[in-house]
Amino acid sequence: MIFVYNPTCEMAVQKDTVNYYAPPKLQEFEQKLAPLMMFLAGKDDAVVAQRPSDDIIAFWQTRGLEPCQFIDRDEARRRIASGEHLKPWGMSREVLYRFCGKDAANSFTDSHRKLFSRLSSVELDHTARSLIRSEADKELFNTDEAPVVISKAEDLRNFIEADSRKAIKTLWSASGRGVSLVTCESFKQAAIDRFSASINKDGAVVGEPLLDRVTDFAMLFEIKKGCKAKYVGKNFYVSDATGRFGKELIGIDPIAPLTSDGKLPADWETRASLLLADAMDKLQWNTLYEGPVGVDSMIYRKADGSLGIRLCIEANLRHSMGNINMRISQLLGSCAAEWSILSTDEKCDFYLCNGVGGHFL
């Protein structure tokens, strides 16, 4: 397989052209972080990236990583033309054209474009809710207000004016970008102006309740065409105050104390993963897509002080930092750690909880 890091894939899908070019700073970001894909690749795979230093490769080898090959774009195109499979971070018409050519790009349809938008997140949320049957699941998973798709500027204004705690999202973006949190009266008009423009450009935006977040987590799945979605595990991370990517957690489970104290049922993970997998199957995502799915979820506090689970804040039909973190966790074994991507120098930093750390790319 040929692995390609293209975290601007949602922006490429939004533009819907083979000639999409990310802004220069994002292109630089992609190039610097491209070696991350080595954590997803096997020893017989190749990553389109500059090879990390010998010291970094040696560090991960001592922990069990079998290094893949690192190749340039021209070599990747030659290998793909000879039959090797392209495995990008996320699919788009642009990445298919860049590595596979015109015919492959033409196979990317309007149905794929919708699938890789936040419309899928709304559909998954609604479908999972529709599958809830038991009173216990209704108590744990159902929230009073579901996300909605808003396609008229007037409806957007009414939605935002209704109260002072809303989240508004564009149809395409990632890692918390394209999202505004309306937390007070003074934020309302700016959100109305910004997302009215998004409606004009994309046709719709997503509006949803802004809940009292306790902790973030992601539920990771794998889809194969024609097969039932397979749950592969949960991942813990911390978002920043605006909802963007903050840091990944290793060996730290913020939910464990909540189950041990009886605030959440011990079988919450099984119940949640089954609902989401059944919802994906009902939506028949496996007819259009094959690959990883990361569902960002949330433990939140209800008005009465009890805890609930928002099953789907966002569904990412692509690789995610959760997939990277799961592999890093396996390599590091039993330890407590966290890591993040620093925006100051756009390098990946790995921090152990005892304060020892350093660049691992």
mmCIF file of C-alpha atoms in Angstrom:
data_model
loop_
_atom_site.group_PDB
_atom_site.id
_atom_site.type_symbol
_atom_site.label_atom_id
_atom_site.label_comp_id
_atom_site.label_asym_id
_atom_site.label_seq_id
_atom_site.Cartn_x
_atom_site.Cartn_y
_atom_site.Cartn_z
ATOM 1 C CA MET A 1 0.000 0.000 0.000
ATOM 2 C CA ILE A 2 1.003 3.600 -0.600
ATOM 3 C CA PHE A 3 0.108 5.883 2.336
ATOM 4 C CA VAL A 4 -0.434 9.613 1.756
ATOM 5 C CA TYR A 5 -1.009 12.262 4.430
ATOM 6 C CA ASN A 6 -3.584 14.759 3.147
ATOM 7 C CA PRO A 7 -5.360 16.214 6.202
ATOM 8 C CA THR A 8 -6.867 18.969 4.015
ATOM 9 C CA CYS A 9 -8.979 16.280 2.306
ATOM 10 C CA GLU A 10 -12.267 17.829 3.486
ATOM 11 C CA MET A 11 -11.282 21.167 1.958
ATOM 12 C CA ALA A 12 -10.478 19.374 -1.295
ATOM 13 C CA VAL A 13 -13.864 17.647 -1.218
ATOM 14 C CA GLN A 14 -15.571 20.986 -0.623
ATOM 15 C CA LYS A 15 -13.851 22.518 -3.675
ATOM 16 C CA ASP A 16 -14.701 19.390 -5.706
ATOM 17 C CA THR A 17 -11.919 19.827 -8.251
ATOM 18 C CA VAL A 18 -8.850 17.853 -9.282
ATOM 19 C CA ASN A 19 -6.839 21.082 -9.129
ATOM 20 C CA TYR A 20 -7.322 21.917 -5.448
ATOM 21 C CA TYR A 21 -4.209 23.351 -3.782
ATOM 22 C CA ALA A 22 -4.065 23.834 -0.021
ATOM 23 C CA PRO A 23 -2.822 27.236 1.213
ATOM 24 C CA PRO A 24 1.002 27.353 1.474
ATOM 25 C CA LYS A 25 1.094 27.051 5.276
ATOM 26 C CA LEU A 26 -1.119 23.973 5.163
ATOM 27 C CA GLN A 27 1.007 22.448 2.407
ATOM 28 C CA GLU A 28 4.050 22.934 4.635
ATOM 29 C CA PHE A 29 2.134 21.403 7.556
ATOM 30 C CA GLU A 30 1.240 18.331 5.467
ATOM 31 C CA GLN A 31 4.840 17.839 4.412
ATOM 32 C CA LYS A 32 6.218 18.134 7.950
ATOM 33 C CA LEU A 33 3.645 15.804 9.458
ATOM 34 C CA ALA A 34 3.530 13.280 6.593
ATOM 35 C CA PRO A 35 5.827 10.778 8.414
ATOM 36 C CA LEU A 36 2.961 10.221 10.889
ATOM 37 C CA MET A 37 1.622 7.726 8.363
ATOM 38 C CA MET A 38 4.468 5.337 9.278
ATOM 39 C CA PHE A 39 2.414 4.403 12.346
ATOM 40 C CA LEU A 40 -0.369 3.112 10.072
ATOM 41 C CA ALA A 41 1.865 1.454 7.477
ATOM 42 C CA GLY A 42 3.380 -2.035 7.579
ATOM 43 C CA LYS A 43 6.934 -3.032 6.712
ATOM 44 C CA ASP A 44 5.936 -3.817 3.113
ATOM 45 C CA ASP A 45 4.139 -0.482 2.652
ATOM 46 C CA ALA A 46 5.440 2.921 1.592
ATOM 47 C CA VAL A 47 4.703 6.443 2.823
ATOM 48 C CA VAL A 48 4.948 9.509 0.609
ATOM 49 C CA ALA A 49 7.129 11.577 2.928
ATOM 50 C CA GLN A 50 10.674 12.533 3.756
ATOM 51 C CA ARG A 51 12.301 9.825 5.873
ATOM 52 C CA PRO A 52 12.693 10.780 9.555
ATOM 53 C CA SER A 53 16.172 10.825 11.056
ATOM 54 C CA ASP A 54 17.970 7.589 11.872
ATOM 55 C CA ASP A 55 17.641 8.384 15.592
ATOM 56 C CA ILE A 56 13.858 8.644 15.346
ATOM 57 C CA ILE A 57 13.558 5.458 13.300
ATOM 58 C CA ALA A 58 15.804 3.651 15.799
ATOM 59 C CA PHE A 59 13.708 4.938 18.721
ATOM 60 C CA TRP A 60 10.537 3.406 17.323
ATOM 61 C CA GLN A 61 12.278 0.230 16.170
ATOM 62 C CA THR A 62 13.297 -0.496 19.752
ATOM 63 C CA ARG A 63 9.604 -0.350 20.605
ATOM 64 C CA GLY A 64 8.556 -2.763 17.902
ATOM 65 C CA LEU A 65 7.823 -0.627 14.847
ATOM 66 C CA GLU A 66 8.915 -2.273 11.609
ATOM 67 C CA PRO A 67 9.909 0.679 9.415
ATOM 68 C CA CYS A 68 8.153 1.150 6.105
ATOM 69 C CA GLN A 69 9.659 2.717 3.007
ATOM 70 C CA PHE A 70 9.599 6.460 2.365
ATOM 71 C CA ILE A 71 9.152 7.526 -1.247
ATOM 72 C CA ASP A 72 8.382 10.626 -3.306
ATOM 73 C CA ARG A 73 5.246 11.340 -5.338
ATOM 74 C CA ASP A 74 6.682 10.224 -8.664
ATOM 75 C CA GLU A 75 7.682 6.847 -7.239
ATOM 76 C CA ALA A 76 4.235 6.524 -5.638
ATOM 77 C CA ARG A 77 2.541 7.150 -9.000
ATOM 78 C CA ARG A 78 4.755 4.528 -10.677
ATOM 79 C CA ARG A 79 3.937 1.926 -8.039
ATOM 80 C CA ILE A 80 0.214 2.660 -8.121
ATOM 81 C CA ALA A 81 0.243 2.366 -11.922
ATOM 82 C CA SER A 82 1.854 -1.055 -11.416
ATOM 83 C CA GLY A 83 -0.970 -2.213 -9.163
ATOM 84 C CA GLU A 84 -0.219 -1.021 -5.631
ATOM 85 C CA HIS A 85 -3.140 0.394 -3.649
ATOM 86 C CA LEU A 86 -3.453 4.063 -2.662
ATOM 87 C CA LYS A 87 -4.278 4.642 1.014
ATOM 88 C CA PRO A 88 -4.665 8.378 1.711
ATOM 89 C CA TRP A 89 -5.507 9.971 5.050
ATOM 90 C CA GLY A 90 -8.834 10.884 3.477
ATOM 91 C CA MET A 91 -10.344 10.399 0.056
ATOM 92 C CA SER A 92 -11.039 13.201 -2.422
ATOM 93 C CA ARG A 93 -11.226 13.755 -6.149
ATOM 94 C CA GLU A 94 -7.933 15.675 -5.906
ATOM 95 C CA VAL A 95 -5.869 12.948 -4.226
ATOM 96 C CA LEU A 96 -7.192 10.326 -6.660
ATOM 97 C CA TYR A 97 -6.190 12.495 -9.601
ATOM 98 C CA ARG A 98 -2.792 13.347 -8.116
ATOM 99 C CA PHE A 99 -1.756 9.711 -7.628
ATOM 100 C CA CYS A 100 -4.030 7.593 -9.838
ATOM 101 C CA GLY A 101 -5.100 9.776 -12.747
ATOM 102 C CA LYS A 102 -8.232 11.061 -14.426
ATOM 103 C CA ASP A 103 -10.264 7.839 -14.513
ATOM 104 C CA ALA A 104 -9.878 7.309 -10.761
ATOM 105 C CA ALA A 105 -10.826 10.936 -10.061
ATOM 106 C CA ASN A 106 -13.963 10.544 -12.179
ATOM 107 C CA SER A 107 -15.049 7.644 -9.958
ATOM 108 C CA PHE A 108 -15.485 10.117 -7.080
ATOM 109 C CA THR A 109 -19.203 10.938 -7.259
ATOM 110 C CA ASP A 110 -21.590 13.419 -5.658
ATOM 111 C CA SER A 111 -22.611 10.581 -3.320
ATOM 112 C CA HIS A 112 -19.013 10.351 -2.085
ATOM 113 C CA ARG A 113 -18.888 14.121 -1.660
ATOM 114 C CA LYS A 114 -21.973 14.030 0.566
ATOM 115 C CA LEU A 115 -20.639 11.026 2.478
ATOM 116 C CA PHE A 116 -17.466 12.924 3.398
ATOM 117 C CA SER A 117 -19.398 15.945 4.674
ATOM 118 C CA ARG A 118 -20.977 16.674 8.050
ATOM 119 C CA LEU A 119 -24.291 15.584 6.575
ATOM 120 C CA SER A 120 -23.098 12.053 7.361
ATOM 121 C CA SER A 121 -22.530 13.026 10.988
ATOM 122 C CA VAL A 122 -26.114 14.244 11.252
ATOM 123 C CA GLU A 123 -27.429 11.106 9.562
ATOM 124 C CA LEU A 124 -25.437 8.852 11.882
ATOM 125 C CA ASP A 125 -26.662 10.739 14.944
ATOM 126 C CA HIS A 126 -30.297 10.560 13.845
ATOM 127 C CA THR A 127 -30.072 6.911 12.783
ATOM 128 C CA ALA A 128 -28.409 5.830 16.040
ATOM 129 C CA ARG A 129 -31.173 7.618 17.978
ATOM 130 C CA SER A 130 -33.831 5.807 15.931
ATOM 131 C CA LEU A 131 -32.318 2.449 16.923
ATOM 132 C CA ILE A 132 -32.531 3.148 20.665
ATOM 133 C CA ARG A 133 -35.217 0.911 22.125
ATOM 134 C CA SER A 134 -34.597 0.190 25.811
ATOM 135 C CA GLU A 135 -35.436 2.727 28.500
ATOM 136 C CA ALA A 136 -31.894 2.371 29.872
ATOM 137 C CA ASP A 137 -30.398 3.345 26.506
ATOM 138 C CA LYS A 138 -32.844 6.231 26.140
ATOM 139 C CA GLU A 139 -31.692 7.556 29.504
ATOM 140 C CA LEU A 140 -28.007 7.159 28.677
ATOM 141 C CA PHE A 141 -27.797 8.220 25.031
ATOM 142 C CA ASN A 142 -30.705 10.421 24.055
ATOM 143 C CA THR A 143 -30.361 14.188 24.291
ATOM 144 C CA ASP A 144 -33.259 16.600 24.147
ATOM 145 C CA GLU A 145 -32.035 18.314 21.006
ATOM 146 C CA ALA A 146 -30.630 16.644 17.891
ATOM 147 C CA PRO A 147 -28.371 18.297 15.304
ATOM 148 C CA VAL A 148 -30.166 19.868 12.347
ATOM 149 C CA VAL A 149 -29.250 20.761 8.783
ATOM 150 C CA ILE A 150 -30.002 24.419 8.081
ATOM 151 C CA SER A 151 -30.307 25.503 4.449
ATOM 152 C CA LYS A 152 -31.873 28.975 4.759
ATOM 153 C CA ALA A 153 -30.336 32.113 6.271
ATOM 154 C CA GLU A 154 -33.626 32.963 7.978
ATOM 155 C CA ASP A 155 -33.744 29.552 9.657
ATOM 156 C CA LEU A 156 -30.142 30.004 10.760
ATOM 157 C CA ARG A 157 -30.968 33.306 12.432
ATOM 158 C CA ASN A 158 -33.982 31.778 14.201
ATOM 159 C CA PHE A 159 -31.894 28.810 15.352
ATOM 160 C CA ILE A 160 -29.138 30.998 16.792
ATOM 161 C CA GLU A 161 -31.493 33.558 18.324
ATOM 162 C CA ALA A 162 -33.446 30.838 20.156
ATOM 163 C CA ASP A 163 -30.861 30.677 22.971
ATOM 164 C CA SER A 164 -27.235 31.526 23.701
ATOM 165 C CA ARG A 165 -25.613 28.093 23.576
ATOM 166 C CA LYS A 166 -25.293 26.596 20.120
ATOM 167 C CA ALA A 167 -22.608 25.089 17.898
ATOM 168 C CA ILE A 168 -22.698 25.917 14.190
ATOM 169 C CA LYS A 169 -20.600 23.975 11.666
ATOM 170 C CA THR A 170 -19.792 24.190 7.979
ATOM 171 C CA LEU A 171 -20.403 21.056 5.912
ATOM 172 C CA TRP A 172 -16.689 20.471 5.261
ATOM 173 C CA SER A 173 -13.785 21.030 7.632
ATOM 174 C CA ALA A 174 -11.782 19.043 10.173
ATOM 175 C CA SER A 175 -10.170 19.107 13.615
ATOM 176 C CA GLY A 176 -12.701 21.594 14.958
ATOM 177 C CA ARG A 177 -12.206 24.088 12.130
ATOM 178 C CA GLY A 178 -15.285 25.480 10.432
ATOM 179 C CA VAL A 179 -17.012 25.501 13.824
ATOM 180 C CA SER A 180 -18.279 28.396 15.929
ATOM 181 C CA LEU A 181 -19.442 28.022 19.513
ATOM 182 C CA VAL A 182 -22.152 30.538 20.335
ATOM 183 C CA THR A 183 -21.886 30.923 24.098
ATOM 184 C CA CYS A 184 -23.303 34.405 24.685
ATOM 185 C CA GLU A 185 -25.452 37.100 23.086
ATOM 186 C CA SER A 186 -22.494 39.048 21.726
ATOM 187 C CA PHE A 187 -21.404 36.069 19.559
ATOM 188 C CA LYS A 188 -24.723 35.656 17.765
ATOM 189 C CA GLN A 189 -24.498 38.207 14.980
ATOM 190 C CA ALA A 190 -20.971 37.192 13.998
ATOM 191 C CA ALA A 191 -22.113 33.566 13.736
ATOM 192 C CA ILE A 192 -25.168 34.564 11.692
ATOM 193 C CA ASP A 193 -23.013 36.537 9.264
ATOM 194 C CA ARG A 194 -20.322 33.870 8.950
ATOM 195 C CA PHE A 195 -22.613 30.908 8.439
ATOM 196 C CA SER A 196 -25.105 32.700 6.206
ATOM 197 C CA ALA A 197 -22.162 33.022 3.832
ATOM 198 C CA SER A 198 -21.475 29.301 4.265
ATOM 199 C CA ILE A 199 -25.084 28.509 3.331
ATOM 200 C CA ASN A 200 -24.682 30.565 0.157
ATOM 201 C CA LYS A 201 -21.450 28.720 -0.693
ATOM 202 C CA ASP A 202 -22.194 25.127 0.362
ATOM 203 C CA GLY A 203 -25.988 24.989 0.471
ATOM 204 C CA ALA A 204 -26.328 24.307 4.197
ATOM 205 C CA VAL A 205 -24.709 24.309 7.626
ATOM 206 C CA VAL A 206 -25.210 22.126 10.706
ATOM 207 C CA GLY A 207 -26.596 23.430 13.976
ATOM 208 C CA GLU A 208 -26.527 21.516 17.229
ATOM 209 C CA PRO A 209 -26.847 21.919 20.988
ATOM 210 C CA LEU A 210 -23.845 23.031 22.990
ATOM 211 C CA LEU A 211 -23.702 20.580 25.876
ATOM 212 C CA ASP A 212 -21.902 20.727 29.219
ATOM 213 C CA ARG A 213 -18.888 18.639 28.229
ATOM 214 C CA VAL A 214 -17.218 16.404 30.805
ATOM 215 C CA THR A 215 -14.773 14.527 28.565
ATOM 216 C CA ASP A 216 -14.104 13.785 24.885
ATOM 217 C CA PHE A 217 -13.471 10.407 23.315
ATOM 218 C CA ALA A 218 -13.617 8.785 19.902
ATOM 219 C CA MET A 219 -14.986 5.380 18.929
ATOM 220 C CA LEU A 220 -12.975 3.873 16.072
ATOM 221 C CA PHE A 221 -14.441 1.555 13.447
ATOM 222 C CA GLU A 222 -13.297 -0.144 10.269
ATOM 223 C CA ILE A 223 -15.587 -0.608 7.272
ATOM 224 C CA LYS A 224 -15.070 -3.144 4.515
ATOM 225 C CA LYS A 225 -17.304 -3.086 1.475
ATOM 226 C CA GLY A 226 -20.319 -5.322 1.932
ATOM 227 C CA CYS A 227 -19.417 -6.120 5.561
ATOM 228 C CA LYS A 228 -20.728 -4.962 8.914
ATOM 229 C CA ALA A 229 -18.819 -2.084 10.504
ATOM 230 C CA LYS A 230 -16.223 -3.449 12.954
ATOM 231 C CA TYR A 231 -15.511 -1.670 16.231
ATOM 232 C CA VAL A 232 -11.756 -1.517 16.918
ATOM 233 C CA GLY A 233 -11.614 0.487 20.151
ATOM 234 C CA LYS A 234 -11.914 3.855 21.849
ATOM 235 C CA ASN A 235 -9.450 6.713 21.986
ATOM 236 C CA PHE A 236 -9.189 9.540 24.497
ATOM 237 C CA TYR A 237 -8.187 13.065 23.583
ATOM 238 C CA VAL A 238 -8.655 16.591 24.868
ATOM 239 C CA SER A 239 -10.024 19.390 22.692
ATOM 240 C CA ASP A 240 -9.055 22.985 23.246
ATOM 241 C CA ALA A 241 -11.561 25.654 24.331
ATOM 242 C CA THR A 242 -12.758 26.190 20.742
ATOM 243 C CA GLY A 243 -13.290 22.485 20.055
ATOM 244 C CA ARG A 244 -10.131 22.055 17.954
ATOM 245 C CA PHE A 245 -7.590 19.271 18.275
ATOM 246 C CA GLY A 246 -5.700 19.612 21.535
ATOM 247 C CA LYS A 247 -3.790 16.539 22.698
ATOM 248 C CA GLU A 248 -3.960 12.755 22.563
ATOM 249 C CA LEU A 249 -3.906 10.665 25.734
ATOM 250 C CA ILE A 250 -2.055 7.382 26.214
ATOM 251 C CA GLY A 251 -2.766 5.110 29.172
ATOM 252 C CA ILE A 252 -5.157 7.694 30.637
ATOM 253 C CA ASP A 253 -8.852 6.805 30.829
ATOM 254 C CA PRO A 254 -10.992 9.760 32.031
ATOM 255 C CA ILE A 255 -14.134 7.605 31.938
ATOM 256 C CA ALA A 256 -12.863 4.833 34.246
ATOM 257 C CA PRO A 257 -13.507 6.837 37.460
ATOM 258 C CA LEU A 258 -17.047 7.575 36.268
ATOM 259 C CA THR A 259 -17.859 3.879 35.819
ATOM 260 C CA SER A 260 -16.185 2.857 39.083
ATOM 261 C CA ASP A 261 -18.261 5.474 40.922
ATOM 262 C CA GLY A 262 -21.448 4.231 39.261
ATOM 263 C CA LYS A 263 -22.031 7.498 37.381
ATOM 264 C CA LEU A 264 -21.934 5.583 34.102
ATOM 265 C CA PRO A 265 -22.861 1.918 33.523
ATOM 266 C CA ALA A 266 -19.938 -0.478 33.147
ATOM 267 C CA ASP A 267 -21.232 -1.694 29.756
ATOM 268 C CA TRP A 268 -21.564 1.773 28.191
ATOM 269 C CA GLU A 269 -18.877 1.058 25.574
ATOM 270 C CA THR A 270 -20.499 -2.130 24.312
ATOM 271 C CA ARG A 271 -23.898 -0.466 24.108
ATOM 272 C CA ALA A 272 -22.547 2.622 22.348
ATOM 273 C CA SER A 273 -20.402 0.746 19.811
ATOM 274 C CA LEU A 274 -23.276 -1.592 18.875
ATOM 275 C CA LEU A 275 -25.647 1.317 18.279
ATOM 276 C CA LEU A 276 -23.136 3.144 16.089
ATOM 277 C CA ALA A 277 -22.151 0.037 14.098
ATOM 278 C CA ASP A 278 -25.811 -0.839 13.500
ATOM 279 C CA ALA A 279 -26.501 2.742 12.411
ATOM 280 C CA MET A 280 -23.609 2.670 9.905
ATOM 281 C CA ASP A 281 -24.943 -0.580 8.484
ATOM 282 C CA LYS A 282 -28.452 0.833 8.184
ATOM 283 C CA LEU A 283 -27.044 3.838 6.299
ATOM 284 C CA GLN A 284 -25.200 1.406 3.972
ATOM 285 C CA TRP A 285 -21.924 3.302 4.110
ATOM 286 C CA ASN A 286 -20.210 0.048 3.137
ATOM 287 C CA THR A 287 -21.575 0.354 -0.411
ATOM 288 C CA LEU A 288 -19.576 3.533 -1.052
ATOM 289 C CA TYR A 289 -16.676 3.457 1.375
ATOM 290 C CA GLU A 290 -14.011 1.128 2.696
ATOM 291 C CA GLY A 291 -11.667 2.236 5.458
ATOM 292 C CA PRO A 292 -11.521 3.713 8.964
ATOM 293 C CA VAL A 293 -14.291 5.710 10.622
ATOM 294 C CA GLY A 294 -13.693 7.773 13.746
ATOM 295 C CA VAL A 295 -16.788 8.893 15.633
ATOM 296 C CA ASP A 296 -16.113 11.767 18.019
ATOM 297 C CA SER A 297 -18.331 11.423 21.076
ATOM 298 C CA MET A 298 -18.780 13.117 24.425
ATOM 299 C CA ILE A 299 -19.680 12.517 28.042
ATOM 300 C CA TYR A 300 -21.827 15.473 29.081
ATOM 301 C CA ARG A 301 -23.590 16.643 32.207
ATOM 302 C CA LYS A 302 -27.366 17.013 32.072
ATOM 303 C CA ALA A 303 -29.361 19.761 33.738
ATOM 304 C CA ASP A 304 -30.154 17.462 36.679
ATOM 305 C CA GLY A 305 -26.457 16.696 37.238
ATOM 306 C CA SER A 306 -26.522 13.155 35.832
ATOM 307 C CA LEU A 307 -24.235 12.089 32.987
ATOM 308 C CA GLY A 308 -25.166 11.189 29.437
ATOM 309 C CA ILE A 309 -23.356 10.217 26.239
ATOM 310 C CA ARG A 310 -23.650 12.156 22.996
ATOM 311 C CA LEU A 311 -23.039 9.294 20.584
ATOM 312 C CA CYS A 312 -22.014 11.275 17.522
ATOM 313 C CA ILE A 313 -20.613 14.783 17.564
ATOM 314 C CA GLU A 314 -18.795 14.112 14.332
ATOM 315 C CA ALA A 315 -18.207 11.122 12.062
ATOM 316 C CA ASN A 316 -14.891 11.175 10.199
ATOM 317 C CA LEU A 317 -14.835 8.748 7.279
ATOM 318 C CA ARG A 318 -11.052 8.835 7.009
ATOM 319 C CA HIS A 319 -8.037 8.187 9.193
ATOM 320 C CA SER A 320 -7.846 10.263 12.345
ATOM 321 C CA MET A 321 -5.366 11.059 15.084
ATOM 322 C CA GLY A 322 -7.164 8.365 17.052
ATOM 323 C CA ASN A 323 -5.813 5.741 14.649
ATOM 324 C CA ILE A 324 -2.309 7.161 15.048
ATOM 325 C CA ASN A 325 -2.640 7.291 18.830
ATOM 326 C CA MET A 326 -3.892 3.718 19.054
ATOM 327 C CA ARG A 327 -0.789 2.474 17.250
ATOM 328 C CA ILE A 328 1.582 4.649 19.302
ATOM 329 C CA SER A 329 -0.075 3.353 22.473
ATOM 330 C CA GLN A 330 0.545 -0.238 21.364
ATOM 331 C CA LEU A 331 4.205 0.525 20.692
ATOM 332 C CA LEU A 332 4.788 2.282 24.017
ATOM 333 C CA GLY A 333 3.022 -0.336 26.103
ATOM 334 C CA SER A 334 2.100 0.369 29.691
ATOM 335 C CA CYS A 335 2.671 4.047 30.394
ATOM 336 C CA ALA A 336 0.775 7.278 30.949
ATOM 337 C CA ALA A 337 1.553 9.966 28.382
ATOM 338 C CA GLU A 338 0.157 12.637 26.123
ATOM 339 C CA TRP A 339 1.219 14.206 22.848
ATOM 340 C CA SER A 340 0.160 17.053 20.654
ATOM 341 C CA ILE A 341 0.962 18.925 17.476
ATOM 342 C CA LEU A 342 2.455 22.292 18.339
ATOM 343 C CA SER A 343 1.177 25.130 16.191
ATOM 344 C CA THR A 344 4.297 27.194 16.911
ATOM 345 C CA ASP A 345 6.683 25.108 14.838
ATOM 346 C CA GLU A 346 4.251 22.537 13.430
ATOM 347 C CA LYS A 347 6.167 19.600 14.819
ATOM 348 C CA CYS A 348 4.781 16.590 16.595
ATOM 349 C CA ASP A 349 5.807 16.625 20.245
ATOM 350 C CA PHE A 350 5.540 13.662 22.574
ATOM 351 C CA TYR A 351 5.308 14.362 26.298
ATOM 352 C CA LEU A 352 5.555 11.802 29.043
ATOM 353 C CA CYS A 353 3.598 12.626 32.165
ATOM 354 C CA ASN A 354 6.801 12.912 34.203
ATOM 355 C CA GLY A 355 7.768 15.868 32.052
ATOM 356 C CA VAL A 356 10.310 14.095 29.870
ATOM 357 C CA GLY A 357 9.609 14.527 26.193
ATOM 358 C CA GLY A 358 10.782 15.564 22.773
ATOM 359 C CA HIS A 359 10.081 15.522 19.068
ATOM 360 C CA PHE A 360 9.218 12.118 17.694
ATOM 361 C CA LEU A 361 9.059 13.190 14.058
#
